[in-house]
mmCIF file of C-alpha atoms in Angstrom:
data_model
loop_
_atom_site.group_PDB
_atom_site.id
_atom_site.type_symbol
_atom_site.label_atom_id
_atom_site.label_comp_id
_atom_site.label_asym_id
_atom_site.label_seq_id
_atom_site.Cartn_x
_atom_site.Cartn_y
_atom_site.Cartn_z
ATOM 1 C CA MET E 1 -27.666 9.578 5.067
ATOM 2 C CA ALA E 2 -25.229 6.810 3.562
ATOM 3 C CA LEU E 3 -21.445 7.760 3.483
ATOM 4 C CA LYS E 4 -19.569 7.727 0.367
ATOM 5 C CA ALA E 5 -15.620 7.886 -0.052
ATOM 6 C CA LEU E 6 -13.381 9.024 -3.224
ATOM 7 C CA ALA E 7 -10.024 7.736 -3.492
ATOM 8 C CA LEU E 8 -7.181 9.922 -5.398
ATOM 9 C CA ASN E 9 -4.206 7.819 -6.549
ATOM 10 C CA CYS E 10 -1.240 10.164 -6.713
ATOM 11 C CA THR E 11 0.922 7.535 -8.506
ATOM 12 C CA LEU E 12 3.306 8.886 -11.253
ATOM 13 C CA LYS E 13 1.730 6.506 -13.594
ATOM 14 C CA ALA E 14 -0.733 8.546 -15.728
ATOM 15 C CA ASP E 15 -1.990 5.690 -17.517
ATOM 16 C CA ASP E 16 -4.913 4.046 -16.053
ATOM 17 C CA ALA E 17 -4.003 0.531 -17.819
ATOM 18 C CA GLU E 18 -0.642 0.351 -15.931
ATOM 19 C CA GLU E 19 -0.534 -1.342 -12.706
ATOM 20 C CA SER E 20 -0.201 0.783 -9.551
ATOM 21 C CA SER E 21 0.701 -0.537 -5.931
ATOM 22 C CA THR E 22 -1.305 2.499 -4.627
ATOM 23 C CA ASP E 23 -4.471 0.999 -6.567
ATOM 24 C CA ALA E 24 -3.572 -2.332 -4.866
ATOM 25 C CA MET E 25 -3.556 -0.554 -1.403
ATOM 26 C CA ILE E 26 -6.712 1.433 -2.174
ATOM 27 C CA ALA E 27 -8.452 -1.777 -3.192
ATOM 28 C CA VAL E 28 -7.574 -2.956 0.457
ATOM 29 C CA LEU E 29 -9.182 0.251 1.999
ATOM 30 C CA THR E 30 -12.140 -0.171 -0.465
ATOM 31 C CA LYS E 31 -12.978 -3.501 0.713
ATOM 32 C CA ALA E 32 -12.515 -2.545 4.416
ATOM 33 C CA PHE E 33 -14.885 0.661 4.045
ATOM 34 C CA GLY E 34 -17.398 -1.742 2.047
ATOM 35 C CA GLN E 35 -17.569 -3.673 5.453
ATOM 36 C CA ASN E 36 -18.582 -0.302 7.328
ATOM 37 C CA ASP E 37 -21.331 0.603 4.986
ATOM 38 C CA VAL E 38 -19.233 3.031 2.994
ATOM 39 C CA LYS E 39 -19.154 3.152 -0.513
ATOM 40 C CA VAL E 40 -15.804 4.282 -2.581
ATOM 41 C CA SER E 41 -17.422 5.586 -5.607
ATOM 42 C CA GLU E 42 -14.229 5.590 -7.921
ATOM 43 C CA THR E 43 -10.542 6.201 -7.760
ATOM 44 C CA VAL E 44 -9.149 9.058 -9.832
ATOM 45 C CA ARG E 45 -5.470 8.524 -11.391
ATOM 46 C CA VAL E 46 -4.637 12.219 -10.435
ATOM 47 C CA ALA E 47 -1.516 11.887 -12.827
ATOM 48 C CA ALA E 48 -4.101 11.477 -16.121
ATOM 49 C CA LEU E 49 -5.440 14.845 -15.422
ATOM 50 C CA ASP E 50 -4.096 18.378 -16.363
ATOM 51 C CA ILE E 51 -4.050 19.973 -13.044
ATOM 52 C CA LYS E 52 -2.215 23.219 -13.321
ATOM 53 C CA PRO E 53 0.116 24.656 -10.785
ATOM 54 C CA GLY E 54 -1.449 27.079 -8.585
ATOM 55 C CA VAL E 55 -3.255 27.946 -5.306
ATOM 56 C CA THR E 56 -6.618 29.009 -6.437
ATOM 57 C CA SER E 57 -9.479 26.655 -7.341
ATOM 58 C CA ASP E 58 -9.475 27.714 -11.013
ATOM 59 C CA GLU E 59 -6.324 28.142 -12.908
ATOM 60 C CA GLY E 60 -7.773 29.075 -16.340
ATOM 61 C CA ALA E 61 -8.277 27.294 -19.818
ATOM 62 C CA GLY E 62 -7.886 23.520 -19.612
ATOM 63 C CA ASP E 63 -7.469 23.335 -15.851
ATOM 64 C CA ALA E 64 -8.716 19.967 -14.749
ATOM 65 C CA TRP E 65 -8.794 20.997 -10.994
ATOM 66 C CA PRO E 66 -12.241 22.637 -10.670
ATOM 67 C CA ALA E 67 -13.850 19.182 -11.891
ATOM 68 C CA LEU E 68 -11.950 17.290 -9.672
ATOM 69 C CA ARG E 69 -12.486 19.797 -6.599
ATOM 70 C CA GLU E 70 -16.248 19.488 -7.096
ATOM 71 C CA LYS E 71 -16.088 15.409 -7.329
ATOM 72 C CA ILE E 72 -13.711 15.611 -3.960
ATOM 73 C CA LEU E 73 -16.206 17.832 -1.991
ATOM 74 C CA ALA E 74 -19.076 15.583 -3.122
ATOM 75 C CA HIS E 75 -17.555 13.063 -0.707
ATOM 76 C CA ASP E 76 -17.610 12.582 2.932
ATOM 77 C CA ILE E 77 -14.263 10.690 3.103
ATOM 78 C CA VAL E 78 -10.976 11.458 0.850
ATOM 79 C CA ILE E 79 -8.441 8.462 0.626
ATOM 80 C CA PHE E 80 -5.634 10.130 -0.448
ATOM 81 C CA GLY E 81 -3.365 7.154 -2.003
ATOM 82 C CA GLY E 82 0.194 7.798 -3.168
ATOM 83 C CA PRO E 83 3.597 6.099 -3.446
ATOM 84 C CA ILE E 84 6.925 7.154 -1.585
ATOM 85 C CA TRP E 85 9.395 8.778 -3.601
ATOM 86 C CA MET E 86 12.692 9.990 -2.381
ATOM 87 C CA GLY E 87 11.357 9.362 1.489
ATOM 88 C CA GLN E 88 8.400 11.773 0.825
ATOM 89 C CA ILE E 89 5.000 11.950 -0.722
ATOM 90 C CA SER E 90 4.827 12.292 -4.779
ATOM 91 C CA SER E 91 4.891 15.471 -6.848
ATOM 92 C CA ILE E 92 1.458 14.524 -7.680
ATOM 93 C CA ALA E 93 0.225 14.443 -4.236
ATOM 94 C CA LYS E 94 1.871 17.795 -3.531
ATOM 95 C CA ARG E 95 0.211 19.403 -6.359
ATOM 96 C CA ALA E 96 -3.309 18.520 -5.144
ATOM 97 C CA LEU E 97 -2.392 19.538 -1.753
ATOM 98 C CA GLU E 98 -1.051 22.899 -3.087
ATOM 99 C CA ARG E 99 -4.523 23.343 -5.125
ATOM 100 C CA MET E 100 -6.388 22.818 -1.696
ATOM 101 C CA ASP E 101 -4.836 25.904 -0.443
ATOM 102 C CA ALA E 102 -7.587 27.744 -2.160
ATOM 103 C CA PHE E 103 -9.937 26.582 0.615
ATOM 104 C CA LEU E 104 -8.273 29.030 3.280
ATOM 105 C CA SER E 105 -10.025 32.070 1.402
ATOM 106 C CA GLU E 106 -13.149 30.148 0.713
ATOM 107 C CA THR E 107 -14.761 30.199 3.981
ATOM 108 C CA ASP E 108 -18.389 30.391 4.696
ATOM 109 C CA ASP E 109 -20.219 32.974 6.941
ATOM 110 C CA LYS E 110 -19.024 30.923 10.072
ATOM 111 C CA GLY E 111 -15.234 30.914 8.882
ATOM 112 C CA ARG E 112 -15.695 26.935 7.813
ATOM 113 C CA MET E 113 -13.541 25.825 4.694
ATOM 114 C CA PRO E 114 -15.375 23.831 2.157
ATOM 115 C CA SER E 115 -13.596 20.607 3.729
ATOM 116 C CA TYR E 116 -15.029 21.254 7.033
ATOM 117 C CA GLY E 117 -16.748 18.153 8.307
ATOM 118 C CA LYS E 118 -15.280 15.874 5.790
ATOM 119 C CA VAL E 119 -12.622 12.965 6.688
ATOM 120 C CA ALA E 120 -9.076 12.205 5.070
ATOM 121 C CA VAL E 121 -7.113 9.033 5.220
ATOM 122 C CA ALA E 122 -3.850 7.949 3.616
ATOM 123 C CA ALA E 123 -2.907 5.005 1.710
ATOM 124 C CA ILE E 124 0.744 4.778 1.256
ATOM 125 C CA VAL E 125 3.359 2.486 -0.380
ATOM 126 C CA GLY E 126 6.885 2.170 -1.190
ATOM 127 C CA ASN E 127 10.107 0.150 -1.211
ATOM 128 C CA GLU E 128 12.137 2.738 1.055
ATOM 129 C CA ASP E 129 11.663 4.470 4.146
ATOM 130 C CA GLY E 130 9.122 7.168 4.453
ATOM 131 C CA ALA E 131 5.897 6.080 5.263
ATOM 132 C CA HIS E 132 5.716 7.938 8.532
ATOM 133 C CA PHE E 133 7.057 10.872 6.973
ATOM 134 C CA SER E 134 4.861 10.858 4.105
ATOM 135 C CA SER E 135 1.681 10.450 6.524
ATOM 136 C CA ALA E 136 3.092 13.645 8.362
ATOM 137 C CA GLN E 137 3.246 15.792 5.161
ATOM 138 C CA LEU E 138 -0.316 14.681 4.173
ATOM 139 C CA PHE E 139 -2.175 15.027 7.501
ATOM 140 C CA GLN E 140 -0.535 18.409 8.538
ATOM 141 C CA ALA E 141 -1.339 19.772 4.919
ATOM 142 C CA LEU E 142 -4.730 18.246 4.832
ATOM 143 C CA ASN E 143 -5.426 19.710 8.442
ATOM 144 C CA ASP E 144 -4.166 23.069 7.491
ATOM 145 C CA VAL E 145 -7.156 23.059 4.665
ATOM 146 C CA GLY E 146 -9.871 21.899 6.864
ATOM 147 C CA TRP E 147 -9.892 18.076 6.533
ATOM 148 C CA THR E 148 -10.507 16.110 9.763
ATOM 149 C CA ILE E 149 -8.004 13.393 10.492
ATOM 150 C CA PRO E 150 -9.023 10.133 12.557
ATOM 151 C CA ALA E 151 -7.243 8.098 14.992
ATOM 152 C CA VAL E 152 -5.143 5.438 12.837
ATOM 153 C CA ALA E 153 -5.849 7.099 9.641
ATOM 154 C CA ALA E 154 -3.010 5.782 7.557
ATOM 155 C CA CYS E 155 -2.557 2.417 5.862
ATOM 156 C CA TYR E 156 0.677 1.447 4.448
ATOM 157 C CA TRP E 157 3.083 -1.235 3.386
ATOM 158 C CA VAL E 158 7.055 -0.547 2.928
ATOM 159 C CA GLY E 159 9.131 -2.972 1.465
ATOM 160 C CA GLU E 160 13.044 -3.898 1.744
ATOM 161 C CA ALA E 161 15.190 -0.971 1.188
ATOM 162 C CA MET E 162 16.251 -1.246 -2.279
ATOM 163 C CA GLY E 163 14.434 -4.077 -2.888
ATOM 164 C CA ALA E 164 12.470 -5.041 -6.136
ATOM 165 C CA VAL E 165 9.155 -6.179 -4.878
ATOM 166 C CA ASP E 166 6.086 -3.959 -4.895
ATOM 167 C CA PHE E 167 2.998 -4.187 -3.062
ATOM 168 C CA LYS E 168 1.061 -5.209 -5.986
ATOM 169 C CA ASP E 169 3.382 -8.104 -6.620
ATOM 170 C CA LEU E 170 2.591 -9.668 -3.204
ATOM 171 C CA ASP E 171 0.838 -13.131 -3.243
ATOM 172 C CA ARG E 172 -1.290 -11.877 -0.498
ATOM 173 C CA THR E 173 -1.933 -8.766 1.579
ATOM 174 C CA PRO E 174 -0.218 -8.860 4.904
ATOM 175 C CA ASP E 175 -2.280 -9.713 7.923
ATOM 176 C CA MET E 176 -1.169 -6.352 9.603
ATOM 177 C CA VAL E 177 -2.133 -4.512 6.482
ATOM 178 C CA LYS E 178 -5.754 -6.101 6.545
ATOM 179 C CA LYS E 179 -6.061 -5.201 10.207
ATOM 180 C CA THR E 180 -4.951 -1.510 9.615
ATOM 181 C CA ALA E 181 -7.399 -1.109 6.801
ATOM 182 C CA LYS E 182 -10.132 -2.439 9.083
ATOM 183 C CA MET E 183 -9.219 -0.126 11.754
ATOM 184 C CA VAL E 184 -8.554 3.148 9.025
ATOM 185 C CA ALA E 185 -12.146 2.357 7.731
ATOM 186 C CA GLY E 186 -13.959 1.781 10.955
ATOM 187 C CA ASN E 187 -12.630 5.226 12.537
ATOM 188 C CA ALA E 188 -13.061 7.137 9.269
ATOM 189 C CA ALA E 189 -16.580 5.919 8.831
ATOM 190 C CA HIS E 190 -17.553 6.852 12.328
ATOM 191 C CA LEU E 191 -15.909 10.217 12.536
ATOM 192 C CA ALA E 192 -17.525 11.122 9.150
ATOM 193 C CA GLY E 193 -20.907 9.968 10.406
ATOM 194 C CA LEU E 194 -20.618 11.855 13.353
ATOM 195 C CA LEU E 195 -19.506 15.174 11.475
ATOM 196 C CA GLN E 196 -22.593 14.660 9.220
ATOM 197 C CA SER E 197 -24.980 14.547 11.719
ATOM 198 C CA SER E 198 -23.337 17.415 13.937
ATOM 199 C CA PRO E 199 -21.355 19.736 11.753
ATOM 200 C CA TYR E 200 -18.507 22.005 13.136
ATOM 201 C CA PRO E 201 -20.096 25.227 14.610
ATOM 202 C CA GLY E 202 -17.351 27.356 13.129
#
């Protein structure tokens, strides 16, 4: 069965029309995934949705998380993208992670969370230090709630400290970013294929 991925853009910019460096990094990964026969079906601008605070899968009237949760779980791979703010992942990313906490109590009869057998990778951008710390935050949280993290799972770019150039402003994608994206996509596709054909036993 063909593999498909969903990208979550956790930029602080709620307007889809506003340019985002995270979108630019997701585009690099989307191209790399395409070369591995994985279709990235869409990119969701999470800040544009009314994701209520909480740790359940439905926080009541107006909560946009249930529909996004369903969409996430309909894919084999999630690209968790976002900017570095104050040296760490964005508040939007943290909100999505907090809502996934509900997976801990939504196990099947073998103790498997809804995310079991699904793969997560990161797309991180910023103009300050923090790419490794942001990856650590994301991957520990995602692994806690059942996601599988492949080898070389983060594609990132960090500009000059206190600089004014964003990833989206670069004239060309740096060779190391393209090389890393190729490895991230290849490893994630390989792992997702294995898990699709041979699920965790629980």
